[in-house]
Amino acid sequence: MATKHPLPGSERTVEQGSKLIGACDPSEKIEVFVMLRRQQQAQFDALMKRIEAGDPNVEPLSRETLAKDYGAAPDDIAKVKAFAAAHGLSVVREDPAARSVLLSGTVEQFQNAFGVKLEKYQHHTAGEFRGRTGVVNVPDDLHGVVEAVLGLDNRPQARPHFRIRPPFRPARTHQASFTPIELASLYKFPEGDGGGQCVGIIELGGGYDPADLSSYFKSLGVPSPTVKSVSVDQARNEPTGDPNGPDGEVTLDIEIVGAIVPGATIAVYFAPNSDAGFIDAVSRAVHDTVNKPSVISISWGGPESIWTSQSLKAFNSVLQTAAALGVTVCAASGDSGSSDGAGAGDQVDFPAASPYVLACGGTSLSASGTSITHEVVWNDGPQGGAGGGGVSGAFSLPAWQEGLSVALSKGGKKPLAKRGVPDVAGDASPLTGYTVLVAGTQTVVGGTSAVAPLWAALIARINAAKGKPAGFVNPKLYKAAGVCNDITQGNNGSFAASAGWDACTGLGSPNGQKVAGAL
């Protein structure tokens, strides 16, 4: 009898607010995503140290080199396939570069294979899902080979970070909305249409209607970009027709990127909303040898505490691969202030908290003509939303944030001890938001999920002008003084804006031409 080893970090507990409703159908077919260790890990770590330090002499790896030198070892993949065969599971897909094997089988087969019990749960906001408690087990020959087993559990993992402007009009002197083109001009983006670039956008639900896109771009007087939908784990472009649901997110992301870089290709990766789906979508975008995105925009996330440590580690490893390949990843920092909507205490949102991501926070912006008159931290109160930001509980302090301190809204500062979020910011208040067209209706949308595609479009313009990817931009942005508009007023709950970096708006909102110079 082979010994079973608990997979480190795979421990699951019953999620607060969910109740057990019964066993899963043992014959139900499911797919599970297995992530394997990296070949030549020590050599890869040495390379990453140089990239993280912003060493100008390091060239990003090609996707071919990464696959050959730092993918999964053929022996390791063979072990997983033998294990699958022994348990009656079939291999749907193997991707040595992404170090992943996708397995298919019944609930009963997976329960026996990984020593888990899968049950049905009901949650007041997440609905019904398949869950598990305890650990995932692997046999002797996969111990140390397998880093994560994802998809046994399919509870919804992330939420979209967008806010539709409420129908009432609060008494604000500066009530305005902007098109993405107006914001690109206010933020002094360098000229260009992103020709030759591909921007990847990650979506965990909903879809877009091509008719909405074409009328929107036509109304702005810009050519329609090429938009491709990429299906991941059987999810696809499926618009619900409800602008308040995920369609609002999908359409917002595409319209912001497309308006600013109409010459770029936009690849939209649709995946199921689970930790397995989310990680696989980003992995597929990072390793996509057809579309080859140079920038990826992520507007979904959830508090760090709701992720298992195996999921955090597996996802962070995919984001680290993006940095090694010279792919810039922009992620929204959340719309619920310093608590990230997690109830008691402060939390940062993940994947924005990953040190390999450009975390995008929120501001509230007023402008007159072609210039910004006033920009503060986005905080429209408990109902209206506020930019996410704070200090990670999971990730250590990156080299490029050493020596920084975090300003507290009750006064005083303390040294930054772990990864600080966000890195940068941009207009996010729905009261000063983005004019978009969703489900045939023009509406104004805000949220940090508008800021991630805004920064992604800026990077795509810079990449097109340089003819090569800016890559992992964080060390360069922190090293270059004054390339962002420093936001010094406001708070997001526990943290306050201050001169220099802060845990509300990071280094500030973009001065696109200065950012281009720094990169």
XYZ file of C-alpha atoms in Angstrom:
519
model
C 0.000 0.000 0.000
C 1.554 3.337 -1.061
C 1.946 5.931 1.665
C -0.160 9.049 1.160
C 1.383 12.442 1.926
C -0.677 15.557 2.660
C 0.012 18.206 0.012
C 1.466 21.259 1.831
C -0.911 24.227 1.870
C -3.919 22.276 0.559
C -5.869 22.517 3.835
C -9.466 23.725 3.310
C -11.987 24.683 5.998
C -15.729 25.267 5.680
C -16.161 28.778 4.330
C -17.982 31.132 6.696
C -21.623 31.461 5.722
C -21.798 28.156 3.834
C -23.739 25.080 4.869
C -23.353 21.449 3.875
C -26.273 20.219 1.774
C -25.150 16.687 0.931
C -22.857 14.394 -1.004
C -21.799 15.012 -4.613
C -23.017 12.643 -7.308
C -20.157 10.080 -7.410
C -20.550 9.680 -11.194
C -20.371 13.433 -11.959
C -17.509 14.185 -14.398
C -15.063 16.905 -13.302
C -11.674 18.254 -14.401
C -8.752 18.831 -12.047
C -5.630 20.869 -12.729
C -2.325 19.490 -11.355
C 0.682 21.820 -11.147
C 4.205 20.368 -11.028
C 7.560 21.574 -9.712
C 9.888 23.582 -11.949
C 13.052 22.101 -13.471
C 16.298 23.883 -12.500
C 14.558 25.855 -9.756
C 17.824 27.214 -8.282
C 18.967 28.550 -11.658
C 15.530 30.118 -12.234
C 15.627 31.750 -8.755
C 19.031 33.299 -9.551
C 17.642 34.737 -12.797
C 14.563 36.117 -10.980
C 16.754 37.822 -8.370
C 18.355 39.846 -11.168
C 14.985 40.658 -12.782
C 13.542 41.722 -9.405
C 16.553 43.968 -8.829
C 15.856 45.670 -12.182
C 19.189 44.526 -13.680
C 19.261 46.213 -17.133
C 21.502 43.439 -18.542
C 18.885 40.698 -18.149
C 16.834 39.925 -21.253
C 13.421 38.321 -20.734
C 13.299 34.599 -21.517
C 11.627 33.462 -24.732
C 8.625 31.151 -24.288
C 10.700 28.406 -26.013
C 13.647 28.744 -23.594
C 11.324 28.816 -20.602
C 9.610 25.597 -21.756
C 12.908 23.794 -22.406
C 14.879 24.878 -19.321
C 12.296 25.716 -16.658
C 9.151 23.758 -17.530
C 8.121 20.463 -15.929
C 10.537 17.533 -16.328
C 9.318 14.784 -18.715
C 9.798 12.237 -15.881
C 7.507 14.219 -13.588
C 4.771 14.414 -16.231
C 5.144 10.654 -16.847
C 4.617 10.029 -13.098
C 1.383 12.043 -13.085
C 0.136 10.190 -16.177
C 0.901 6.794 -14.573
C -0.909 7.899 -11.396
C -3.908 9.030 -13.503
C -4.037 5.718 -15.386
C -3.886 3.743 -12.113
C -6.990 5.617 -10.891
C -8.945 5.501 -14.161
C -8.460 9.243 -14.811
C -7.837 10.556 -18.314
C -5.356 13.258 -19.344
C -7.172 16.118 -21.111
C -4.120 18.304 -21.631
C -0.460 18.357 -20.661
C 1.563 21.547 -20.918
C 5.211 21.081 -19.877
C 5.939 24.849 -20.239
C 3.090 25.738 -17.860
C 4.016 22.743 -15.647
C 0.395 21.616 -15.726
C -1.603 18.477 -16.433
C -5.400 18.633 -16.700
C -7.118 15.429 -15.598
C -10.705 14.315 -16.131
C -12.699 11.699 -14.244
C -15.638 11.160 -11.918
C -16.047 12.592 -8.427
C -15.576 9.064 -7.037
C -12.336 8.488 -8.972
C -10.865 11.803 -7.764
C -11.939 11.123 -4.159
C -10.059 7.807 -4.266
C -7.052 9.251 -6.127
C -6.417 12.167 -3.751
C -7.956 10.860 -0.522
C -10.585 13.606 -0.284
C -14.323 13.785 0.315
C -16.210 16.099 -2.053
C -19.536 17.488 -0.845
C -22.121 20.030 -1.941
C -22.354 23.329 -0.072
C -24.714 26.291 -0.243
C -23.461 29.852 0.367
C -25.641 32.971 0.715
C -23.692 34.903 -1.947
C -21.749 32.238 -3.846
C -24.694 29.877 -4.399
C -24.159 26.130 -4.621
C -20.658 24.705 -5.080
C -18.590 21.547 -4.726
C -16.319 21.768 -1.710
C -13.973 19.795 0.476
C -12.380 20.133 3.905
C -8.982 18.953 5.144
C -6.019 18.203 2.911
C -5.340 16.743 -0.528
C -3.159 13.615 -0.385
C -0.583 12.412 -2.926
C 1.319 9.099 -3.067
C 5.081 8.619 -2.466
C 6.180 9.061 -6.072
C 4.310 12.381 -6.457
C 5.449 13.743 -3.066
C 7.581 16.829 -3.830
C 6.701 16.564 -7.545
C 3.163 18.006 -7.353
C 2.904 21.597 -6.095
C -0.880 22.061 -6.322
C -4.057 20.118 -7.081
C -6.797 22.561 -8.040
C -10.392 22.131 -9.133
C -11.520 19.379 -6.758
C -13.300 22.291 -5.119
C -15.122 24.763 -7.390
C -16.319 27.465 -4.980
C -16.314 30.957 -6.593
C -12.907 32.453 -5.834
C -12.953 36.058 -7.047
C -15.200 39.020 -7.641
C -15.029 41.698 -10.318
C -13.758 45.080 -9.089
C -16.105 47.459 -10.874
C -18.793 49.844 -9.618
C -21.626 51.248 -11.717
C -22.453 54.867 -10.901
C -25.567 54.924 -8.689
C -28.675 56.400 -10.320
C -28.882 59.247 -7.779
C -26.590 62.238 -8.245
C -24.866 63.140 -4.969
C -24.220 66.819 -4.293
C -20.739 67.053 -5.738
C -19.411 70.184 -7.332
C -17.241 68.218 -9.748
C -19.648 65.704 -11.248
C -18.102 64.312 -14.394
C -17.284 61.252 -16.411
C -14.555 60.642 -18.958
C -14.000 58.522 -22.017
C -10.844 56.372 -21.898
C -9.376 58.667 -24.596
C -9.937 61.766 -22.419
C -8.228 60.039 -19.481
C -5.288 58.981 -21.666
C -4.920 62.649 -22.616
C -5.287 63.958 -19.017
C -2.670 61.414 -17.917
C -0.359 62.488 -20.790
C -0.089 59.059 -22.407
C 2.454 59.034 -25.254
C 0.902 58.968 -28.746
C 0.294 55.638 -30.478
C -2.317 52.987 -31.163
C -0.532 49.912 -29.744
C -0.068 48.402 -33.221
C 1.630 44.996 -33.145
C 0.878 44.402 -29.447
C -1.498 41.917 -27.852
C -3.198 42.751 -24.532
C -4.563 39.741 -22.639
C -7.662 40.267 -20.469
C -8.739 37.681 -17.856
C -12.491 37.187 -17.273
C -14.268 34.798 -14.884
C -17.823 35.049 -16.158
C -20.154 36.995 -18.428
C -19.198 38.156 -21.877
C -19.335 40.905 -24.466
C -21.641 41.649 -27.375
C -19.644 42.587 -30.519
C -22.461 45.039 -31.411
C -21.823 46.987 -28.162
C -18.110 47.169 -28.958
C -18.535 48.348 -32.535
C -21.055 51.091 -31.625
C -18.862 52.206 -28.699
C -15.665 52.526 -30.760
C -17.622 54.178 -33.559
C -19.027 56.758 -31.093
C -15.435 57.565 -30.020
C -14.261 57.796 -33.627
C -11.622 55.069 -33.212
C -11.248 51.954 -35.382
C -12.498 48.734 -33.759
C -9.621 46.645 -32.413
C -9.328 42.921 -33.147
C -10.964 41.146 -30.189
C -10.446 37.383 -29.816
C -12.214 35.219 -27.305
C -10.126 32.346 -25.845
C -11.965 29.535 -24.052
C -10.287 28.104 -20.923
C -11.627 24.981 -19.157
C -14.878 25.037 -21.154
C -15.832 28.615 -20.228
C -16.575 30.967 -23.134
C -17.880 34.384 -24.102
C -21.440 34.182 -22.744
C -23.012 37.621 -22.257
C -25.944 37.547 -19.818
C -27.357 40.881 -21.051
C -27.142 42.274 -17.484
C -24.804 45.299 -17.253
C -24.761 44.976 -13.435
C -23.329 41.449 -13.646
C -19.981 40.242 -15.015
C -20.853 41.608 -18.500
C -20.165 45.051 -17.032
C -16.645 43.942 -16.143
C -15.882 42.230 -19.448
C -17.153 45.103 -21.578
C -15.479 47.780 -19.427
C -12.081 46.054 -19.727
C -12.293 45.635 -23.514
C -13.642 49.149 -24.144
C -10.923 50.868 -22.085
C -8.064 48.930 -23.704
C -9.572 49.121 -27.201
C -10.226 52.861 -27.057
C -6.603 53.613 -26.073
C -4.825 50.999 -28.229
C -7.176 50.271 -31.166
C -4.206 48.938 -33.164
C -3.578 46.148 -30.661
C -5.115 42.675 -30.614
C -7.174 42.037 -27.478
C -7.260 38.388 -26.367
C -9.995 37.765 -23.784
C -9.444 34.568 -21.746
C -12.746 33.273 -20.341
C -12.450 30.805 -17.448
C -14.668 29.417 -14.672
C -14.689 31.448 -11.448
C -12.770 29.057 -9.176
C -9.164 29.074 -7.995
C -8.364 26.425 -10.645
C -10.087 28.397 -13.432
C -8.496 31.711 -12.440
C -4.961 30.288 -12.223
C -5.366 28.306 -15.451
C -6.638 31.399 -17.330
C -3.600 33.468 -16.328
C -1.285 30.532 -17.057
C -2.824 30.071 -20.527
C -2.389 33.798 -21.252
C 1.228 33.833 -20.031
C 2.141 30.743 -22.090
C 0.031 31.601 -25.168
C 2.344 31.059 -28.149
C -0.360 32.104 -30.655
C -1.480 35.523 -29.336
C 1.675 36.216 -27.250
C 0.275 38.985 -25.009
C 2.948 41.444 -23.819
C 0.570 42.838 -21.162
C -2.161 41.102 -19.139
C -4.973 42.951 -17.341
C -6.766 41.343 -14.363
C -9.796 43.064 -12.814
C -10.860 40.204 -10.523
C -9.600 39.173 -7.107
C -10.428 38.325 -3.518
C -8.992 38.902 -0.028
C -5.699 37.085 0.604
C -7.285 35.113 3.470
C -9.777 33.259 1.231
C -7.005 31.557 -0.793
C -5.400 28.293 0.302
C -1.643 28.579 0.529
C -1.230 26.032 -2.338
C -3.402 28.292 -4.564
C -1.496 31.454 -3.585
C 1.803 29.713 -4.242
C 0.710 28.198 -7.580
C -0.774 31.503 -8.796
C 2.250 33.518 -7.649
C 4.508 31.073 -9.484
C 2.555 31.722 -12.734
C 2.906 35.484 -12.175
C 6.641 35.038 -11.553
C 6.855 33.214 -14.897
C 5.163 36.233 -16.536
C 7.901 38.482 -15.104
C 10.598 36.108 -16.425
C 9.009 36.233 -19.905
C 8.807 40.043 -19.910
C 4.995 40.072 -19.683
C 3.622 42.959 -17.581
C 0.633 41.973 -15.406
C -1.678 44.764 -14.147
C -4.207 43.847 -11.437
C -6.978 45.780 -9.675
C -6.357 46.318 -5.942
C -10.038 46.066 -4.918
C -13.003 48.378 -4.336
C -13.688 47.924 -0.628
C -10.967 50.031 0.973
C -8.446 48.730 3.491
C -10.704 45.849 4.642
C -11.149 44.476 1.090
C -14.685 43.599 2.204
C -13.349 40.778 4.359
C -15.125 41.790 7.563
C -12.880 42.408 10.565
C -9.390 43.823 10.159
C -7.404 44.924 7.127
C -6.771 42.769 4.078
C -5.190 43.210 0.686
C -6.633 41.740 -2.486
C -4.941 38.916 -4.382
C -3.610 38.626 -7.142
C -2.827 42.385 -6.758
C -0.759 41.481 -3.663
C 1.654 39.341 -5.678
C 5.083 41.011 -5.895
C 5.120 40.134 -9.643
C 2.059 42.274 -10.402
C 1.640 46.007 -10.974
C -1.136 46.567 -8.406
C -3.539 49.319 -9.510
C -5.354 51.428 -6.888
C -7.981 54.137 -7.207
C -8.324 57.916 -7.232
C -11.154 60.401 -7.658
C -10.372 62.907 -10.392
C -11.558 66.397 -11.334
C -10.424 68.087 -14.522
C -10.893 71.301 -16.383
C -10.253 71.289 -20.127
C -7.103 69.303 -20.770
C -5.666 69.350 -17.264
C -6.278 67.662 -13.932
C -7.407 70.170 -11.295
C -7.705 67.851 -8.307
C -6.960 64.192 -7.586
C -7.452 62.443 -4.242
C -7.754 58.884 -2.911
C -10.964 57.244 -4.132
C -13.216 56.857 -1.085
C -16.957 57.332 -1.658
C -17.871 55.859 1.737
C -19.050 52.346 2.712
C -21.768 52.179 0.047
C -19.854 53.909 -2.735
C -16.566 51.995 -2.517
C -12.919 52.910 -1.942
C -9.582 51.871 -3.431
C -8.077 48.719 -1.953
C -4.612 48.859 -0.426
C -2.552 47.942 2.591
C 0.132 45.489 3.625
C 0.203 41.852 2.546
C 0.060 39.111 5.143
C 1.457 36.520 2.718
C 4.295 38.082 0.700
C 7.601 39.386 2.009
C 8.924 42.876 1.277
C 10.205 43.111 -2.324
C 13.669 44.653 -2.872
C 12.144 47.652 -4.675
C 9.926 48.583 -1.693
C 12.703 48.459 0.919
C 12.911 51.524 3.161
C 9.321 52.668 2.530
C 6.860 53.434 5.288
C 3.088 53.313 5.419
C 0.998 56.330 6.560
C -1.914 55.531 8.879
C -5.188 57.455 8.746
C -5.205 57.867 12.529
C -1.831 59.628 12.230
C 1.793 58.539 12.183
C 3.710 56.135 9.976
C 5.211 52.705 10.381
C 7.945 51.003 8.349
C 6.635 48.796 5.552
C 7.409 45.239 6.706
C 5.823 43.175 3.904
C 4.638 43.706 0.308
C 2.753 47.027 0.138
C -0.284 47.435 -2.142
C -0.976 49.177 -4.536
C 1.969 50.237 -6.738
C 0.176 52.854 -8.851
C -3.313 54.315 -9.263
C -5.753 56.011 -11.615
C -9.298 57.354 -11.791
C -11.666 54.821 -10.179
C -14.576 56.629 -8.518
C -17.872 55.910 -10.309
C -18.710 59.578 -9.593
C -15.815 60.614 -11.874
C -15.814 57.386 -13.858
C -15.586 55.990 -17.359
C -18.327 56.319 -19.981
C -18.910 52.853 -21.450
C -21.598 51.012 -23.409
C -22.907 47.741 -21.936
C -25.923 45.734 -23.162
C -26.888 48.595 -25.461
C -26.966 51.121 -22.611
C -24.507 53.941 -22.013
C -23.451 53.994 -18.384
C -20.693 55.356 -16.152
C -18.497 52.804 -14.421
C -15.661 53.057 -11.922
C -13.710 50.693 -9.695
C -10.057 49.692 -9.671
C -10.999 47.259 -12.426
C -10.984 50.286 -14.740
C -7.456 51.197 -13.606
C -5.842 47.829 -14.481
C -6.841 48.051 -18.202
C -5.934 51.781 -18.211
C -2.354 50.984 -17.119
C -2.269 47.908 -19.401
C -3.142 50.152 -22.380
C -0.404 52.630 -21.376
C 2.165 49.801 -21.231
C 0.957 48.502 -24.625
C 1.514 51.970 -26.167
C 5.003 52.093 -24.625
C 5.818 48.550 -25.862
C 4.661 49.410 -29.405
C 6.784 52.566 -29.478
C 9.888 50.770 -28.142
C 9.378 47.693 -30.292
C 10.089 45.517 -27.247
C 8.229 44.725 -24.024
C 8.754 46.855 -20.901
C 8.421 43.568 -18.985
C 8.488 43.532 -15.190
C 8.102 47.266 -14.562
C 7.945 47.524 -10.757
C 11.690 47.958 -10.004
C 12.009 50.621 -12.726
C 8.966 52.610 -11.563
C 10.088 52.633 -7.915
C 13.621 53.662 -8.919
C 12.469 56.544 -11.155
C 11.464 59.553 -9.105
C 8.424 61.625 -10.003
C 6.996 59.681 -12.956
C 3.580 59.543 -11.284
C 1.264 62.306 -10.037
C 1.727 62.015 -6.270
C -1.637 61.784 -4.466
C -1.350 63.265 -0.962
C -4.984 63.658 0.167
C -7.529 61.169 1.440
C -7.617 57.686 2.975
C -9.016 54.251 2.152
C -10.002 53.385 5.727
C -6.966 52.468 7.829
C -4.344 53.987 5.515
C -3.754 57.580 4.452
C -2.274 59.222 1.398
C 1.132 60.815 1.929
C 4.024 62.245 -0.074
C 5.736 59.449 -2.007
C 4.432 55.876 -1.929
C 1.367 55.151 0.207
C -0.997 52.204 0.761
C -3.927 53.975 -0.953
C -2.570 55.069 -4.342
C 0.969 53.635 -4.410
C 3.350 55.921 -6.320
C 0.345 57.824 -7.775
C -1.508 58.170 -11.066
C 0.404 58.061 -14.360
C 2.204 60.813 -16.181
C 2.360 58.602 -19.273
C 5.269 60.355 -20.982
C 7.416 60.229 -17.829
C 6.462 56.571 -17.270
C 7.520 55.827 -20.875
C 10.854 57.561 -20.203
C 11.435 55.519 -17.033
C 10.694 52.237 -18.795
